[in-house]
Amino acid sequence: QVQLVESGGGLVQAGGSLRLSCVASGRTFNLHAMAWFRQVPGKEREFVGVWSHSNTYSADSVKDRFTITRDGAKDTVYLQMNSLKPEDTAVYYCAARSYGSTGRAGEYDYWGTGTQVTVSA
């Protein structure tokens, strides 16, 4: 089993920055990809970006503002969010899987409980 814990969310003004962290624990040795998704009430979970051993990429809607990095020694993936907009307000979730990388939420095996990001106008 793998456990994922997100942190770093909060309230920020438009134009500001936040860095989210996702720490993985447990059987992390076989994880291939760790991703970020976000969700607002009444909508489907939206892909933000993914780090994997083979590639790292972000959704078109955020790729010019958000950056994903990983610290392997800490089993931690970060989501650096700059130039935040009110429409970035959501609960941000970390997800992981053991092979491949994908933007489809249903294909991830492990999930954190999420961290709230609120961007005020």
mmCIF file of N, CA and C in Angstrom, residues 34-97:
data_model
loop_
_atom_site.group_PDB
_atom_site.id
_atom_site.type_symbol
_atom_site.label_atom_id
_atom_site.label_comp_id
_atom_site.label_asym_id
_atom_site.label_seq_id
_atom_site.Cartn_x
_atom_site.Cartn_y
_atom_site.Cartn_z
ATOM 1 N N MET A 34 3.547 10.203 -10.254
ATOM 2 C CA MET A 34 2.772 10.923 -9.245
ATOM 3 C C MET A 34 2.179 12.154 -9.922
ATOM 4 N N ALA A 35 0.910 12.352 -9.728
ATOM 5 C CA ALA A 35 0.199 13.398 -10.463
ATOM 6 C C ALA A 35 -0.573 14.303 -9.532
ATOM 7 N N TRP A 36 -0.956 15.428 -10.084
ATOM 8 C CA TRP A 36 -1.835 16.369 -9.390
ATOM 9 C C TRP A 36 -3.125 16.521 -10.184
ATOM 10 N N PHE A 37 -4.217 16.497 -9.451
ATOM 11 C CA PHE A 37 -5.538 16.763 -10.002
ATOM 12 C C PHE A 37 -6.188 17.832 -9.131
ATOM 13 N N ARG A 38 -7.232 18.432 -9.650
ATOM 14 C CA ARG A 38 -7.992 19.374 -8.847
ATOM 15 C C ARG A 38 -9.476 19.203 -9.124
ATOM 16 N N GLN A 39 -10.261 19.613 -8.154
ATOM 17 C CA GLN A 39 -11.703 19.421 -8.281
ATOM 18 C C GLN A 39 -12.449 20.529 -7.568
ATOM 19 N N VAL A 40 -13.485 21.021 -8.231
ATOM 20 C CA VAL A 40 -14.407 21.970 -7.609
ATOM 21 C C VAL A 40 -15.750 21.269 -7.474
ATOM 22 N N PRO A 41 -16.572 21.690 -6.539
ATOM 23 C CA PRO A 41 -17.864 21.024 -6.329
ATOM 24 C C PRO A 41 -18.697 20.989 -7.595
ATOM 25 N N GLY A 42 -19.244 19.823 -7.871
ATOM 26 C CA GLY A 42 -20.123 19.673 -9.024
ATOM 27 C C GLY A 42 -19.419 19.395 -10.328
ATOM 28 N N LYS A 43 -18.091 19.346 -10.298
ATOM 29 C CA LYS A 43 -17.347 19.083 -11.531
ATOM 30 C C LYS A 43 -16.466 17.852 -11.376
ATOM 31 N N GLU A 44 -16.057 17.303 -12.501
ATOM 32 C CA GLU A 44 -15.171 16.157 -12.470
ATOM 33 C C GLU A 44 -13.763 16.590 -12.059
ATOM 34 N N ARG A 45 -13.043 15.607 -11.570
ATOM 35 C CA ARG A 45 -11.661 15.865 -11.199
ATOM 36 C C ARG A 45 -10.861 16.193 -12.469
ATOM 37 N N GLU A 46 -10.079 17.267 -12.394
ATOM 38 C CA GLU A 46 -9.356 17.774 -13.556
ATOM 39 C C GLU A 46 -7.865 17.502 -13.428
ATOM 40 N N PHE A 47 -7.259 17.002 -14.461
ATOM 41 C CA PHE A 47 -5.820 16.753 -14.483
ATOM 42 C C PHE A 47 -5.059 18.079 -14.488
ATOM 43 N N VAL A 48 -4.034 18.157 -13.631
ATOM 44 C CA VAL A 48 -3.181 19.355 -13.578
ATOM 45 C C VAL A 48 -1.815 19.045 -14.170
ATOM 46 N N GLY A 49 -1.206 17.959 -13.744
ATOM 47 C CA GLY A 49 0.104 17.604 -14.247
ATOM 48 C C GLY A 49 0.610 16.336 -13.598
ATOM 49 N N VAL A 50 1.674 15.786 -14.170
ATOM 50 C CA VAL A 50 2.218 14.533 -13.670
ATOM 51 C C VAL A 50 3.732 14.527 -13.786
ATOM 52 N N TRP A 51 4.361 13.948 -12.772
ATOM 53 C CA TRP A 51 5.777 13.605 -12.832
ATOM 54 C C TRP A 51 5.855 12.103 -12.972
ATOM 55 N N SER A 52 6.741 11.612 -13.851
ATOM 56 C CA SER A 52 6.996 10.183 -13.901
ATOM 57 C C SER A 52 8.458 9.953 -14.218
ATOM 58 N N HIS A 53 8.881 8.699 -14.101
ATOM 59 C CA HIS A 53 10.273 8.374 -14.409
ATOM 60 C C HIS A 53 10.573 8.576 -15.898
ATOM 61 N N SER A 54 9.551 8.638 -16.719
ATOM 62 C CA SER A 54 9.769 8.771 -18.153
ATOM 63 C C SER A 54 9.511 10.184 -18.674
ATOM 64 N N ASN A 55 8.613 10.905 -18.063
ATOM 65 C CA ASN A 55 8.353 12.274 -18.506
ATOM 66 C C ASN A 55 7.551 13.036 -17.475
ATOM 67 N N THR A 56 7.531 14.327 -17.652
ATOM 68 C CA THR A 56 6.778 15.229 -16.788
ATOM 69 C C THR A 56 6.043 16.215 -17.683
ATOM 70 N N TYR A 57 4.746 16.380 -17.447
ATOM 71 C CA TYR A 57 3.999 17.323 -18.261
ATOM 72 C C TYR A 57 2.797 17.844 -17.491
ATOM 73 N N SER A 58 2.301 18.965 -17.958
ATOM 74 C CA SER A 58 1.169 19.633 -17.298
ATOM 75 C C SER A 58 0.063 19.888 -18.306
ATOM 76 N N ALA A 59 -1.118 20.105 -17.781
ATOM 77 C CA ALA A 59 -2.255 20.444 -18.631
ATOM 78 C C ALA A 59 -2.013 21.793 -19.318
ATOM 79 N N ASP A 60 -2.566 21.930 -20.497
ATOM 80 C CA ASP A 60 -2.380 23.161 -21.256
ATOM 81 C C ASP A 60 -2.855 24.384 -20.480
ATOM 82 N N SER A 61 -3.889 24.190 -19.672
ATOM 83 C CA SER A 61 -4.473 25.319 -18.950
ATOM 84 C C SER A 61 -3.552 25.894 -17.883
ATOM 85 N N VAL A 62 -2.557 25.138 -17.479
ATOM 86 C CA VAL A 62 -1.692 25.603 -16.386
ATOM 87 C C VAL A 62 -0.209 25.552 -16.711
ATOM 88 N N LYS A 63 0.174 25.002 -17.836
ATOM 89 C CA LYS A 63 1.586 24.687 -18.078
ATOM 90 C C LYS A 63 2.483 25.913 -18.078
ATOM 91 N N ASP A 64 1.942 27.074 -18.361
ATOM 92 C CA ASP A 64 2.773 28.282 -18.342
ATOM 93 C C ASP A 64 2.901 28.873 -16.948
ATOM 94 N N ARG A 65 2.154 28.331 -15.991
ATOM 95 C CA ARG A 65 2.149 28.901 -14.629
ATOM 96 C C ARG A 65 2.518 27.887 -13.543
ATOM 97 N N PHE A 66 2.274 26.635 -13.791
ATOM 98 C CA PHE A 66 2.506 25.598 -12.785
ATOM 99 C C PHE A 66 3.691 24.723 -13.198
ATOM 100 N N THR A 67 4.462 24.305 -12.194
ATOM 101 C CA THR A 67 5.612 23.443 -12.441
ATOM 102 C C THR A 67 5.603 22.284 -11.456
ATOM 103 N N ILE A 68 5.856 21.086 -11.964
ATOM 104 C CA ILE A 68 5.929 19.902 -11.112
ATOM 105 C C ILE A 68 7.376 19.450 -11.007
ATOM 106 N N THR A 69 7.808 19.214 -9.780
ATOM 107 C CA THR A 69 9.147 18.681 -9.547
ATOM 108 C C THR A 69 9.060 17.573 -8.504
ATOM 109 N N ARG A 70 10.140 16.835 -8.385
ATOM 110 C CA ARG A 70 10.168 15.715 -7.439
ATOM 111 C C ARG A 70 11.499 15.691 -6.715
ATOM 112 N N ASP A 71 11.427 15.369 -5.431
ATOM 113 C CA ASP A 71 12.608 15.103 -4.624
ATOM 114 C C ASP A 71 12.573 13.613 -4.289
ATOM 115 N N GLY A 72 13.375 12.835 -5.007
ATOM 116 C CA GLY A 72 13.340 11.398 -4.827
ATOM 117 C C GLY A 72 13.778 10.957 -3.446
ATOM 118 N N ALA A 73 14.706 11.675 -2.875
ATOM 119 C CA ALA A 73 15.199 11.309 -1.548
ATOM 120 C C ALA A 73 14.112 11.441 -0.484
ATOM 121 N N LYS A 74 13.150 12.294 -0.745
ATOM 122 C CA LYS A 74 12.064 12.529 0.208
ATOM 123 C C LYS A 74 10.751 11.904 -0.248
ATOM 124 N N ASP A 75 10.759 11.242 -1.405
ATOM 125 C CA ASP A 75 9.520 10.684 -1.946
ATOM 126 C C ASP A 75 8.432 11.749 -1.987
ATOM 127 N N THR A 76 8.800 12.905 -2.449
ATOM 128 C CA THR A 76 7.891 14.048 -2.436
ATOM 129 C C THR A 76 7.816 14.670 -3.826
ATOM 130 N N VAL A 77 6.607 14.984 -4.232
ATOM 131 C CA VAL A 77 6.371 15.721 -5.465
ATOM 132 C C VAL A 77 5.789 17.077 -5.102
ATOM 133 N N TYR A 78 6.244 18.080 -5.806
ATOM 134 C CA TYR A 78 5.816 19.448 -5.548
ATOM 135 C C TYR A 78 5.038 19.994 -6.742
ATOM 136 N N LEU A 79 4.115 20.866 -6.446
ATOM 137 C CA LEU A 79 3.405 21.612 -7.478
ATOM 138 C C LEU A 79 3.592 23.097 -7.170
ATOM 139 N N GLN A 80 4.450 23.721 -7.925
ATOM 140 C CA GLN A 80 4.671 25.163 -7.776
ATOM 141 C C GLN A 80 3.664 25.893 -8.644
ATOM 142 N N MET A 81 2.847 26.711 -8.013
ATOM 143 C CA MET A 81 1.783 27.421 -8.730
ATOM 144 C C MET A 81 2.050 28.913 -8.654
ATOM 145 N N ASN A 82 2.250 29.519 -9.791
ATOM 146 C CA ASN A 82 2.500 30.950 -9.885
ATOM 147 C C ASN A 82 1.378 31.643 -10.640
ATOM 148 N N SER A 83 1.308 32.947 -10.493
ATOM 149 C CA SER A 83 0.294 33.746 -11.194
ATOM 150 C C SER A 83 -1.091 33.141 -11.019
ATOM 151 N N LEU A 84 -1.434 32.837 -9.806
ATOM 152 C CA LEU A 84 -2.695 32.169 -9.534
ATOM 153 C C LEU A 84 -3.894 33.041 -9.892
ATOM 154 N N LYS A 85 -4.933 32.367 -10.331
ATOM 155 C CA LYS A 85 -6.163 33.038 -10.741
ATOM 156 C C LYS A 85 -7.325 32.501 -9.901
ATOM 157 N N PRO A 86 -8.389 33.269 -9.759
ATOM 158 C CA PRO A 86 -9.544 32.763 -9.000
ATOM 159 C C PRO A 86 -10.061 31.426 -9.529
ATOM 160 N N GLU A 87 -9.948 31.195 -10.807
ATOM 161 C CA GLU A 87 -10.426 29.926 -11.371
ATOM 162 C C GLU A 87 -9.534 28.740 -11.014
ATOM 163 N N ASP A 88 -8.406 28.997 -10.376
ATOM 164 C CA ASP A 88 -7.569 27.913 -9.866
ATOM 165 C C ASP A 88 -8.073 27.405 -8.521
ATOM 166 N N THR A 89 -9.051 28.070 -7.959
ATOM 167 C CA THR A 89 -9.606 27.636 -6.682
ATOM 168 C C THR A 89 -10.200 26.244 -6.805
ATOM 169 N N ALA A 90 -9.754 25.353 -5.946
ATOM 170 C CA ALA A 90 -10.176 23.958 -5.995
ATOM 171 C C ALA A 90 -9.535 23.197 -4.850
ATOM 172 N N VAL A 91 -9.981 21.973 -4.668
ATOM 173 C CA VAL A 91 -9.247 21.040 -3.834
ATOM 174 C C VAL A 91 -8.242 20.331 -4.738
ATOM 175 N N TYR A 92 -6.994 20.349 -4.341
ATOM 176 C CA TYR A 92 -5.937 19.742 -5.130
ATOM 177 C C TYR A 92 -5.581 18.388 -4.521
ATOM 178 N N TYR A 93 -5.569 17.372 -5.380
ATOM 179 C CA TYR A 93 -5.288 16.014 -4.954
ATOM 180 C C TYR A 93 -4.005 15.502 -5.590
ATOM 181 N N CYS A 94 -3.294 14.719 -4.826
ATOM 182 C CA CYS A 94 -2.131 13.999 -5.313
ATOM 183 C C CYS A 94 -2.559 12.558 -5.594
ATOM 184 N N ALA A 95 -2.024 11.995 -6.664
ATOM 185 C CA ALA A 95 -2.340 10.618 -7.032
ATOM 186 C C ALA A 95 -1.071 9.920 -7.499
ATOM 187 N N ALA A 96 -1.066 8.600 -7.424
ATOM 188 C CA ALA A 96 0.110 7.838 -7.834
ATOM 189 C C ALA A 96 -0.302 6.516 -8.475
ATOM 190 N N ARG A 97 0.589 6.018 -9.329
ATOM 191 C CA ARG A 97 0.367 4.726 -9.954
ATOM 192 C C ARG A 97 1.712 4.066 -10.187
#
